[in-house]
Each structure stands twice: as structure tokens, then as C-alpha cells.
PDB file of C-alpha atoms in Angstrom:
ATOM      1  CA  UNK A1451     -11.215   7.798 -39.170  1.00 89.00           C
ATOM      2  CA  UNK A1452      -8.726   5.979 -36.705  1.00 91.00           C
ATOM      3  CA  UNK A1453      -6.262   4.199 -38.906  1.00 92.00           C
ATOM      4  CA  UNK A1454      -5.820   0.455 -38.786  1.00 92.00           C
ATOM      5  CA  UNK A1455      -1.372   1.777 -37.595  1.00 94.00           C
ATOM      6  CA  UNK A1456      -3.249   3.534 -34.561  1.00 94.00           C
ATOM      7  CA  UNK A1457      -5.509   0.812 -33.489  1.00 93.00           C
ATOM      8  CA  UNK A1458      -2.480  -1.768 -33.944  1.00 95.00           C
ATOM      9  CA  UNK A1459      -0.503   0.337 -31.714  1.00 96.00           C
ATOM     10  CA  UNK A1460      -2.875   0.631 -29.476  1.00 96.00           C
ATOM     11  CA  UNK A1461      -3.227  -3.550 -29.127  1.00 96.00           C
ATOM     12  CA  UNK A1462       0.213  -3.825 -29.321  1.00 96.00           C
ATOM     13  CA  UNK A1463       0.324  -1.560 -26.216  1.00 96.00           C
ATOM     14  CA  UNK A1464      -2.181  -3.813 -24.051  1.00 97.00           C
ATOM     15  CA  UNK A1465      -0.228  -6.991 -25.019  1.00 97.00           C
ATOM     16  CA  UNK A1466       3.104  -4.659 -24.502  1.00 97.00           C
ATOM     17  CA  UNK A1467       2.007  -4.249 -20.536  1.00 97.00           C
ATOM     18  CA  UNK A1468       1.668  -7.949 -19.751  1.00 98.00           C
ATOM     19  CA  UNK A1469       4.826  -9.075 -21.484  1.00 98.00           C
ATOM     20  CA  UNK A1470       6.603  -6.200 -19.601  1.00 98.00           C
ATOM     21  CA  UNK A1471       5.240  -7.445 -16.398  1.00 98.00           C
ATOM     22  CA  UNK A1472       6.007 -11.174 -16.886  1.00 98.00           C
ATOM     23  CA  UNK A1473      10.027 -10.554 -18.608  1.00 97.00           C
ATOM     24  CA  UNK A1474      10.470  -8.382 -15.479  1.00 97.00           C
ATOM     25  CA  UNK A1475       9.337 -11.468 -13.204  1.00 97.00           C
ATOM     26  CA  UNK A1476      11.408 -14.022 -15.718  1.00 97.00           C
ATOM     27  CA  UNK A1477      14.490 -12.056 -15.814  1.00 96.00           C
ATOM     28  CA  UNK A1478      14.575 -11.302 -12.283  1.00 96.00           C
ATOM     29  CA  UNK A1479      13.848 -15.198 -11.099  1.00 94.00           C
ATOM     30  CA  UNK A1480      17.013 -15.777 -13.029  1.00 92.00           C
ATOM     31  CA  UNK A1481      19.064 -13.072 -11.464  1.00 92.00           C
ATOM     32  CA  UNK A1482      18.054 -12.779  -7.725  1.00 91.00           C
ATOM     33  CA  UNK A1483      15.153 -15.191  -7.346  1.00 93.00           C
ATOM     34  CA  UNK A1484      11.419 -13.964  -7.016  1.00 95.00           C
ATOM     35  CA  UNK A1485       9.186 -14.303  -3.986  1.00 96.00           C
ATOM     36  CA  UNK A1486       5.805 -15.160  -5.072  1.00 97.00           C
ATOM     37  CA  UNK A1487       3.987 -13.675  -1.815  1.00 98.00           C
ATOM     38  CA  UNK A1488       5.228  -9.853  -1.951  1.00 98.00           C
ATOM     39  CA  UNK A1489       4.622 -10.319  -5.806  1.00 98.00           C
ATOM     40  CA  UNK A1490       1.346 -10.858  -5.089  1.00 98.00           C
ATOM     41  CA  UNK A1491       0.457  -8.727  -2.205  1.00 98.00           C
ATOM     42  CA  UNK A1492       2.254  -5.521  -4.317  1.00 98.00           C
ATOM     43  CA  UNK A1493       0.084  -6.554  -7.544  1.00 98.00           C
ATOM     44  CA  UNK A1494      -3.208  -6.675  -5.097  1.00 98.00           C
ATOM     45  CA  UNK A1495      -1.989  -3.731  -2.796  1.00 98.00           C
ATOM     46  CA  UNK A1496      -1.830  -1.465  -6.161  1.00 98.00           C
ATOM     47  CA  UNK A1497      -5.181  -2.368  -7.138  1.00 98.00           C
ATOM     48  CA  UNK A1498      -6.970  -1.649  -3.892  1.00 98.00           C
ATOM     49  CA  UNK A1499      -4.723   1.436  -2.909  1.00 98.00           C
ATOM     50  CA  UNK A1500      -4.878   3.171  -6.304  1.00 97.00           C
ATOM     51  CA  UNK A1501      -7.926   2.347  -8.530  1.00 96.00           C
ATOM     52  CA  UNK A1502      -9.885   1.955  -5.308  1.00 97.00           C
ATOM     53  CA  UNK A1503      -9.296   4.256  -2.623  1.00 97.00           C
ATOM     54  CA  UNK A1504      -7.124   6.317  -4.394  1.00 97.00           C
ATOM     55  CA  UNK A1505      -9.986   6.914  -7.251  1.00 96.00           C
ATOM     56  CA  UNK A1506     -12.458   7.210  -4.547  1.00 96.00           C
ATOM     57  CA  UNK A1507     -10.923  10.284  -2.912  1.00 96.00           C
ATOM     58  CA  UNK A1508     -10.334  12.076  -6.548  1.00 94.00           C
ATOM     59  CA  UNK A1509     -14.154  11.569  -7.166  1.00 94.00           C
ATOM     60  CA  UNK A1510     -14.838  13.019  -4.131  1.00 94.00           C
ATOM     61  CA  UNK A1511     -12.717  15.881  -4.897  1.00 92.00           C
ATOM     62  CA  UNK A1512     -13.556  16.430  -8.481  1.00 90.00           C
ATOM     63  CA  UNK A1513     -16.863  16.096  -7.596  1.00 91.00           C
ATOM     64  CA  UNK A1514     -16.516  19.333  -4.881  1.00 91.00           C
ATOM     65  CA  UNK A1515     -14.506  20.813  -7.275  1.00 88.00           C
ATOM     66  CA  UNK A1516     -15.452  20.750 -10.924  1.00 85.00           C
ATOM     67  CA  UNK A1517     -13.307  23.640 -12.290  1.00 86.00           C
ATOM     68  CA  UNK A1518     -10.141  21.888 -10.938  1.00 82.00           C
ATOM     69  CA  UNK A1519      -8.336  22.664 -14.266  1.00 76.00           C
ATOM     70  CA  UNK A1520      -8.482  26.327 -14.115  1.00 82.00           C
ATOM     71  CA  UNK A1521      -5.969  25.896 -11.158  1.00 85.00           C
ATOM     72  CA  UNK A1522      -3.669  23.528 -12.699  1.00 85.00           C
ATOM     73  CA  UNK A1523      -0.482  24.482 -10.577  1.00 87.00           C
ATOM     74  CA  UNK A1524      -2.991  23.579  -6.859  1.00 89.00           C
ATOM     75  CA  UNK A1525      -4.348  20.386  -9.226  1.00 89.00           C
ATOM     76  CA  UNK A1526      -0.757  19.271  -9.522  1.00 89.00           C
ATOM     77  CA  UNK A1527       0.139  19.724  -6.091  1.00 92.00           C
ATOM     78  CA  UNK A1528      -3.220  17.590  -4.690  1.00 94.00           C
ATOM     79  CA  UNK A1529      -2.727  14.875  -7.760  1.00 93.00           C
ATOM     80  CA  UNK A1530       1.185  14.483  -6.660  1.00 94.00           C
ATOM     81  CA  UNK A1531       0.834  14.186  -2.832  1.00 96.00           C
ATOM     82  CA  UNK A1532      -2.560  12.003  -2.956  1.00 96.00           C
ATOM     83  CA  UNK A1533      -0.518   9.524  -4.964  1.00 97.00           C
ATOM     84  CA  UNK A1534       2.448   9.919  -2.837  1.00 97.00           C
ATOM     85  CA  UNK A1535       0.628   9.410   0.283  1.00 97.00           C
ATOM     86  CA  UNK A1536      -1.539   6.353  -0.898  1.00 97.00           C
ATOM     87  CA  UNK A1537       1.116   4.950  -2.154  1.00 98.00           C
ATOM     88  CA  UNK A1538       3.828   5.022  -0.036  1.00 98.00           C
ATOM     89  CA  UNK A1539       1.669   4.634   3.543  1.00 98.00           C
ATOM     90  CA  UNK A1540       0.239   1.590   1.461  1.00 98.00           C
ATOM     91  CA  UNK A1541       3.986  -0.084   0.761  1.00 98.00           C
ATOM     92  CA  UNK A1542       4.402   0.886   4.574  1.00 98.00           C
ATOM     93  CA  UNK A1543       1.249  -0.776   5.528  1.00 97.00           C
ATOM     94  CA  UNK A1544       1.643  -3.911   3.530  1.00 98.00           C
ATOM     95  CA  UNK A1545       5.241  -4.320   4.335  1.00 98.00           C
ATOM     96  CA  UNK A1546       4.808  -4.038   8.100  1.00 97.00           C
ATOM     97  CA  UNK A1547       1.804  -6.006   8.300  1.00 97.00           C
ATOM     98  CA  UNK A1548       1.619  -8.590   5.804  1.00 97.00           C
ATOM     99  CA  UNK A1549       5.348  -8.916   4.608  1.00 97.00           C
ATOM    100  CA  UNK A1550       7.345  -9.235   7.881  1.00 95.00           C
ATOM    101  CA  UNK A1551       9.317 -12.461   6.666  1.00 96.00           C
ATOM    102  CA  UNK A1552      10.208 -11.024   3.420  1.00 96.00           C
ATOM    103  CA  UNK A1553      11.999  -7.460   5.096  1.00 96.00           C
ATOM    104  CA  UNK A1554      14.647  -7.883   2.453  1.00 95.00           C
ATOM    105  CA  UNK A1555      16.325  -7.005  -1.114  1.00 96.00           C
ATOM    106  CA  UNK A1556      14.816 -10.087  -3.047  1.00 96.00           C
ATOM    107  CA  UNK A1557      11.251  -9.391  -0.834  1.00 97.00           C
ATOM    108  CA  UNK A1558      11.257  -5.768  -1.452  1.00 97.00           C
ATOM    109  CA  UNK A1559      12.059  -5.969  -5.328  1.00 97.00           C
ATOM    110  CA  UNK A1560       9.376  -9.098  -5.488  1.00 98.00           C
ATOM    111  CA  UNK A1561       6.707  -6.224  -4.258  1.00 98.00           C
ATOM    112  CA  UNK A1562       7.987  -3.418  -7.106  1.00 98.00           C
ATOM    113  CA  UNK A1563       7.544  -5.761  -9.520  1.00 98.00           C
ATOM    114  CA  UNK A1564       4.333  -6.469  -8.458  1.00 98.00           C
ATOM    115  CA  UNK A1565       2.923  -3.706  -7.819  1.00 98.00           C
ATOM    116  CA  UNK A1566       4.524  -1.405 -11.063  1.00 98.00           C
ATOM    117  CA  UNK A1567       3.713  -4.613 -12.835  1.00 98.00           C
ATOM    118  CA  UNK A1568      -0.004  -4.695 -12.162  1.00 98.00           C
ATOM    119  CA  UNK A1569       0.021  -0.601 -12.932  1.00 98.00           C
ATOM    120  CA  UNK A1570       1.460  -1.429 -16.372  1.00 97.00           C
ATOM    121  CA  UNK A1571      -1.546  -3.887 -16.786  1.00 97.00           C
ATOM    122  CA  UNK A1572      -4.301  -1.962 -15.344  1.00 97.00           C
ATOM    123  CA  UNK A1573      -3.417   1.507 -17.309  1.00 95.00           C
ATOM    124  CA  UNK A1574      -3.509  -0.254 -20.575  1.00 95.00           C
ATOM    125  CA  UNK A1575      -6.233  -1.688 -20.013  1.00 95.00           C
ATOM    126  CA  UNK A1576      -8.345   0.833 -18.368  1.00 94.00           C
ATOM    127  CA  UNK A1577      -6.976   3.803 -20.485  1.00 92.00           C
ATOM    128  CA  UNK A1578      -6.341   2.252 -24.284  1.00 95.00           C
ATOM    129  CA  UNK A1579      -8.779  -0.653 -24.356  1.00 94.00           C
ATOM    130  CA  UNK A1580     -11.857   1.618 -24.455  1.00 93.00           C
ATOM    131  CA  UNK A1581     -10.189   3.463 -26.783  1.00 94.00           C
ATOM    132  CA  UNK A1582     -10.152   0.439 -29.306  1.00 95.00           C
ATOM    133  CA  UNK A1583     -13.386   0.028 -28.956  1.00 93.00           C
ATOM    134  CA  UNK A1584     -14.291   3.836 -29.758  1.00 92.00           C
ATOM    135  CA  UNK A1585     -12.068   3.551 -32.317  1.00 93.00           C
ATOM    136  CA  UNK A1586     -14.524   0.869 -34.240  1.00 93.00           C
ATOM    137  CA  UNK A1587     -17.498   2.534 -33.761  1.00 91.00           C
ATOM    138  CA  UNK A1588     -15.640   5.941 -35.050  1.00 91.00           C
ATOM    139  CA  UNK A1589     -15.276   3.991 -38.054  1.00 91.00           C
ATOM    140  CA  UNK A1590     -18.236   2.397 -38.992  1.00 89.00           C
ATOM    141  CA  UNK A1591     -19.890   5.457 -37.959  1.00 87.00           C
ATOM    142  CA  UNK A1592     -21.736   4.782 -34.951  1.00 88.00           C
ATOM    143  CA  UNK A1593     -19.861   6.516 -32.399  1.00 86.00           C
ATOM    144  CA  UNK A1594     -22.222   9.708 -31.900  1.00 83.00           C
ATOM    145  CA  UNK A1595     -25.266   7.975 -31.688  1.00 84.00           C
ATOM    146  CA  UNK A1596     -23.955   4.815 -29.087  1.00 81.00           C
ATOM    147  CA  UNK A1597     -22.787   7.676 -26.837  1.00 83.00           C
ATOM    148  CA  UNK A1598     -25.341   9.968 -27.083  1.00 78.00           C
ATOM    149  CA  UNK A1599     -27.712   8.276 -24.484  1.00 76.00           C
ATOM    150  CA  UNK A1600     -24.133   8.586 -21.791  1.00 79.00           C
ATOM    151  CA  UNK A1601     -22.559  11.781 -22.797  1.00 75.00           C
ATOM    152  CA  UNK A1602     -23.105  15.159 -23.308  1.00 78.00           C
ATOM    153  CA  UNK A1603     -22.881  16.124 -27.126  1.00 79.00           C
ATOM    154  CA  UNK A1604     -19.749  18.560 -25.739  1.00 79.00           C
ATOM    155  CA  UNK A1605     -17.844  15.518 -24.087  1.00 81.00           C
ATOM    156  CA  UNK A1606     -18.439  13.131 -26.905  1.00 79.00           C
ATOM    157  CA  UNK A1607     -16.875  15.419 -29.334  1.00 84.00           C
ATOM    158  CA  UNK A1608     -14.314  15.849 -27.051  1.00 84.00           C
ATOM    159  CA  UNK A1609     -13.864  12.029 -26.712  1.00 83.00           C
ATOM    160  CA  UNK A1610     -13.808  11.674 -30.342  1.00 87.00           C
ATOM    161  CA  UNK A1611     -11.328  14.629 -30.565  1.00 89.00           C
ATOM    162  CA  UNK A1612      -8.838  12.999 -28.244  1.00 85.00           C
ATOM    163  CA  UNK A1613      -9.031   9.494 -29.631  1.00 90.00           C
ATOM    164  CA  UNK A1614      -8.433  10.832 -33.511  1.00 88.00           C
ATOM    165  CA  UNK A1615      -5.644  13.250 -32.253  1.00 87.00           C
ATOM    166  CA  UNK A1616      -3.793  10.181 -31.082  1.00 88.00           C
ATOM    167  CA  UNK A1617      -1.518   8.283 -33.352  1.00 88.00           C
ATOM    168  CA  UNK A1618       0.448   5.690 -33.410  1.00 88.00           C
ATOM    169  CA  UNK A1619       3.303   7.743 -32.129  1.00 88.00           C
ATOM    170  CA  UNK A1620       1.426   8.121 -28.787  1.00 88.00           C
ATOM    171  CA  UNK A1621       0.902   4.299 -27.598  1.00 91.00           C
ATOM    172  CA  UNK A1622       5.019   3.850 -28.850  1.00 88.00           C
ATOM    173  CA  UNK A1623       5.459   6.767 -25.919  1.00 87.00           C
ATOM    174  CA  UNK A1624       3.528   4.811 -23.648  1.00 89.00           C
ATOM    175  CA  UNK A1625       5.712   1.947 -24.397  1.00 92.00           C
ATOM    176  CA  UNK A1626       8.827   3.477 -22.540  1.00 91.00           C
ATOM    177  CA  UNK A1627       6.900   5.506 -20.273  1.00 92.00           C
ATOM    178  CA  UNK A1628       5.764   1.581 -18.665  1.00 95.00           C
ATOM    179  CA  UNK A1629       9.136   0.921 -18.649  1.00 96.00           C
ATOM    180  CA  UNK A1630      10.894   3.294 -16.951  1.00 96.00           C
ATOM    181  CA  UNK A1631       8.199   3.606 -14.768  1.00 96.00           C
ATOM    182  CA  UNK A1632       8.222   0.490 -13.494  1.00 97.00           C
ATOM    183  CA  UNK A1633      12.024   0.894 -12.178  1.00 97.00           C
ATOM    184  CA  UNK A1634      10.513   3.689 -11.057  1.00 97.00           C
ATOM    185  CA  UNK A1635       8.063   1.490  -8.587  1.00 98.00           C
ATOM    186  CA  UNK A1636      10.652  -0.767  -7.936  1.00 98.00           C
ATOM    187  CA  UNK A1637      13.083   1.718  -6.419  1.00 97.00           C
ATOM    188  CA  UNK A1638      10.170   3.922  -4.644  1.00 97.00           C
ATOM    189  CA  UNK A1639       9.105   0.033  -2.924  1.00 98.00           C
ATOM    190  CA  UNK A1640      12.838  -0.610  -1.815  1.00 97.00           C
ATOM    191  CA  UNK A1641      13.228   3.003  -0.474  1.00 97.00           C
ATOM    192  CA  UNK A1642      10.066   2.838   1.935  1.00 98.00           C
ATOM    193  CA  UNK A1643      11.463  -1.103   2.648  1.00 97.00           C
ATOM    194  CA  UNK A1644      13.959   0.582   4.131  1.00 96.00           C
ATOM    195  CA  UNK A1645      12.045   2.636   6.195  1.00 96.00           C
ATOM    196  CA  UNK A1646      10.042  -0.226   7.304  1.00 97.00           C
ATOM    197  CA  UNK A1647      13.879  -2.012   8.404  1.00 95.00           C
ATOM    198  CA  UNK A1648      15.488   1.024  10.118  1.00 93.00           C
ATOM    199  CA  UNK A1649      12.036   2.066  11.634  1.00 92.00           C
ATOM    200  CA  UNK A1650      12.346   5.410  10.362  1.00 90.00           C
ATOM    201  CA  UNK A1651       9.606   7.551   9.394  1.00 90.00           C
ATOM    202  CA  UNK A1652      11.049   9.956   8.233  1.00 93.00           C
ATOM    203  CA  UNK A1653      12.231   8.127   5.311  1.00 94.00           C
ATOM    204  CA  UNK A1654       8.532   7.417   4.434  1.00 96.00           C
ATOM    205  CA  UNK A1655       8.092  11.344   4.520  1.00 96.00           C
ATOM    206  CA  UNK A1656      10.426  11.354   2.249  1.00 95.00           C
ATOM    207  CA  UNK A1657       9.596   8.838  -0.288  1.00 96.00           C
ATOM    208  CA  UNK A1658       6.036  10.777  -0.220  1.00 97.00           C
ATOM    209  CA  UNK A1659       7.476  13.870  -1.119  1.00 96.00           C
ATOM    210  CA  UNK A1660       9.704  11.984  -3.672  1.00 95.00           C
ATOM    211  CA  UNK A1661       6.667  10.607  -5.220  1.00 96.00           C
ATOM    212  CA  UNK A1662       4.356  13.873  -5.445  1.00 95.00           C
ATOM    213  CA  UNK A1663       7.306  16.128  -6.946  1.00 94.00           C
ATOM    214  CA  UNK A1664       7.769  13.082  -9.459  1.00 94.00           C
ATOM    215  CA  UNK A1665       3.949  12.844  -9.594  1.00 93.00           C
ATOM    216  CA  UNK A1666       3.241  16.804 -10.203  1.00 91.00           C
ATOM    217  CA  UNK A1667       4.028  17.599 -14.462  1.00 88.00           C
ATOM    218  CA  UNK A1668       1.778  14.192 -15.063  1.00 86.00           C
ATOM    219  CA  UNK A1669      -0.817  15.262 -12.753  1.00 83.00           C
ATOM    220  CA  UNK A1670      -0.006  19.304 -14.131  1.00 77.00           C
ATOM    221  CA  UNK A1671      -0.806  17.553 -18.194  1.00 79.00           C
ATOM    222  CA  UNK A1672      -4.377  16.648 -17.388  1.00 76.00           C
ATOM    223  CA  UNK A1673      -5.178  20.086 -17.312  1.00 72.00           C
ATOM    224  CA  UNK A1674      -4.291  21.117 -20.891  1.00 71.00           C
ATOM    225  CA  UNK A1675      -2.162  23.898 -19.199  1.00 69.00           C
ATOM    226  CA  UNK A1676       1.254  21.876 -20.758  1.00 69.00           C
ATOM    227  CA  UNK A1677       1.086  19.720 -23.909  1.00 71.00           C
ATOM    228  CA  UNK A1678       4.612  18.770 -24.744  1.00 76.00           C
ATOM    229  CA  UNK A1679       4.564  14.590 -23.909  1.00 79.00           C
ATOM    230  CA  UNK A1680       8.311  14.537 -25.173  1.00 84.00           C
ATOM    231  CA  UNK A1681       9.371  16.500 -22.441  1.00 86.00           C
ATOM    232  CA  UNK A1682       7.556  14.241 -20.149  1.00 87.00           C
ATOM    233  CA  UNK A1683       8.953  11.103 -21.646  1.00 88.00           C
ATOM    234  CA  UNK A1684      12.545  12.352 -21.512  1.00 91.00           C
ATOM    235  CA  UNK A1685      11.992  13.573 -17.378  1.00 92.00           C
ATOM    236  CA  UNK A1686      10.625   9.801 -16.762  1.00 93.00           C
ATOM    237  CA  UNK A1687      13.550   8.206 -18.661  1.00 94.00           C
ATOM    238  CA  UNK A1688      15.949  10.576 -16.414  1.00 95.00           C
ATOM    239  CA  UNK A1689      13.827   9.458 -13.400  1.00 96.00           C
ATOM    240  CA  UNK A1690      13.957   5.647 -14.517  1.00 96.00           C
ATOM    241  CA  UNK A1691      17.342   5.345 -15.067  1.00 96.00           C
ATOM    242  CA  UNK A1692      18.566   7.464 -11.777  1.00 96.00           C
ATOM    243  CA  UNK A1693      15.642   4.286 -10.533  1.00 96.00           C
ATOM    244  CA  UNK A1694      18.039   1.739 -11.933  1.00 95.00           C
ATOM    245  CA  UNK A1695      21.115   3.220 -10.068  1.00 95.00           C
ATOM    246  CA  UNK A1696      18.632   3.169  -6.971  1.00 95.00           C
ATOM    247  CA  UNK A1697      18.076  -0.421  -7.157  1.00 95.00           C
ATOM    248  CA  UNK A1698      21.788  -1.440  -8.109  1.00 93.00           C
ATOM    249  CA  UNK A1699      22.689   0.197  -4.693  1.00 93.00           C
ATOM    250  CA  UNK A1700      19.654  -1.244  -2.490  1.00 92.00           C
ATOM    251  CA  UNK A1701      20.813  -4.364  -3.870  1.00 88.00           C
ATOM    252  CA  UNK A1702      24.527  -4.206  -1.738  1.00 84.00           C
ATOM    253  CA  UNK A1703      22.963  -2.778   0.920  1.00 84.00           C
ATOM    254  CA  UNK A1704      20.173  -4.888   1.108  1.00 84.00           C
ATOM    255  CA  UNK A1705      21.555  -8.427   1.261  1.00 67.00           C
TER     256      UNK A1705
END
């Protein structure tokens, strides 16, 4: 049984995301002023980039090869540079094409918000909606037989596993993972603004490799080769916060 704490926790996340990603537009309109199109165009660019061609390539891959997660340390390596390169060649694209007029602090901070906004939005409800809804038919008892006809019997106990091994505890993680990540998406989109500005290239290399060494220990997790979420909470709360120090600078440097 999933108890009624764990499935609260897990709406509570979902309606978490979307009040992080509107008091981060609020509290920033107040402060330095929001501009609606790089809002927009980071909140669309994120969607297309990452759960489209992003997701596209790792089915490709998992596809070719299945056994990924018997070479967890290569799995990590793949995971963090395809999200590094998406990523940050999409900022690059969407800056230099679409964004020219907004080549700024307020324009590049509009876009993080956007786009780690959206990401806050779209993991909760891609990754914990569907688990509220297994969670229901786990307890009236008609989880096994709904996702027989999908599933393998091995995968559905392995579904089942997952979603009763995660309590409450878990979403409340996820609650300051979104946050500090989304600093985190704000300072990656002002670093490759900057590249865009000074023309310099190399500065998107480097926000790439920024991304996939940040990237690698989530990426390294989905293997079940390293278990300990706390550590991975406290390294994104380091990250976020160094983030915040990020932005504070761009900020002087940028106006």
C-alpha cells in the first residue's frame, strides 16, 4: 500500500513545480523586470530540445544498447555531454537567432526562468503524475492486472517496487532539488548569453563541459550503481548556490 502522506507529497510536488515557476517570474518582475518573449522562447526551447530531440537520441541509443547499466561510469559520461550539448547549442541557437534584441541581463535571466521553469513543470509531471495514478490502482488492487497487457511481469514488479519504496521523504527532496536547479538553469543561460555577446565559442565549450560534469552522478544514479540521493541533494544545493553567486555577478556585468 502507498500511504495517503506519500501520495499527498507527491501532489504537493506537481502543484510545488508551477508555483516555483510563477514566484520566480513574480519576484523577478519586481526586481529587474521580465521579458515575456525570451520567457517564452526558453519555456518552448526546453520542451523541443530536451523531451524531444534530446529523448529521441537516448531512444536511439538505449535502443542499440540495452545493457547500458552494466557500464554505468561510459552511461554517465554519454547522459552528461548529450544534455550538455543539447542544451547549451540550443540556448546558443535560440539566443542568436530568435533573441537578438534581448542580448542582455534582464533578456538572458527572462530565458533561465523559462526554460528551468518549464523543466520544473514537465519533470513533475512526466515523472510523479503517473506515479499517482499507480499509486491508486496499487491500492485498490488493480495494478498487476491493468499493466499486465503493457509490461512484462519483471518490469511491473519492478514498477511497483520503485513506487512503494518511495516515501514521502523523496518528493520533499525533489522539492529543493527544483529549486536549486533552477538557479542552476538560470546561471548556465546567462553564461552561454555571454558567449553569444563576446562571440566566443569557446565559452559555449565550456558551458557544455560545465553542464555534463554537473550532469554525470544524476545520469551515474539511473544505473543503480550509487543510491545515496542525500549526497546528490547536498552537491546540487552546493551547485545552486555557487548558481546564485553566478547570477549576482552576470547581473553587474551584464547591464
Amino acid at each position: 500500500m502507498v500511504s495517503n502522506v506519500t501520495i499527498a507529497s507527491m501532489i504537493g510536488f506537481i502543484l510545488y513545480s508551477f508555483l516555483l515557476f510563477a514566484g520566480f517570474i513574480l519576484f523577478n518582475k519586481r526586481r529587474t523586470g521580465i521579458s515575456i518573449k525570451p520567457l517564452i522562447v526558453g519555456s518552448v526551447g526546453f520542451i523541443v530540445i530536451t523531451q524531444v530531440l534530446e529523448k529521441l537520441l537516448h531512444l536511439v541509443v538505449i535502443t542499440q544498447f540495452p545493457n547500458y547499466a552494466d557500464h554505468p561510469v561510459l552511461f554517465g559520461i554519454y547522459g552528461g555531454l548529450a544534455a550538455g550539448i543539447f542544451e547549451e547549442v540550443g540556448r546558443f541557437i535560440l539566443f542568436t537567432w530568435l533573441l537578438k534584441k534581448y542580448l542582455d541581463y534582464k533578456g538572458g535571466l527572462s530565458f533561465g526562468i523559462g526554460w528551468g521553469g518549464i523543466e520544473a513543470v514537465v519533470l513533475a509531471l512526466t515523472m510523479t503524475l503517473p506515479n499517482i495514478i499507480f499509486s491508486f490502482m496499487i491500492n485498490s488492487g488493480t495494478f498487476d492486472t491493468a499493466m499486465a497487457a503493457q509490461f512484462p511481469s519483471d518490469q511491473i514488479s519492478m514498477i511497483k517496487e520503485t513506487i512503494l519504496s518511495q516515501n514521502a521523504a523523496f518528493y520533499l527532496l525533489g522539492v529543493s532539488e527544483r529549486f536549486f536547479a533552477l538557479f542552476l538553469q538560470i546561471a548556465l543561460s546567462l553564461f552561454v548569453l555571454v558567449a553569444v555577446i563576446k562571440k566566443k565559442k569557446s565559452y559555449l565549450i565550456y558551458a557544455i563541459l560545465i553542464h555534463a560534469a554537473i550532469d554525470f552522478p544524476f545520469v551515474f544514479i539511473q544505473t543503480g550503481h550509487f543510491t545515496s540521493l542525500w549526497v546528490l541533494e547536498i552537491y546540487l544545493a552546493v551547485i545552486g548556490i555557487l548558481s546564485i553567486f553566478f547570477i549576482k555577478k552576470m547581473k553587474k556585468s551584464l547591464q
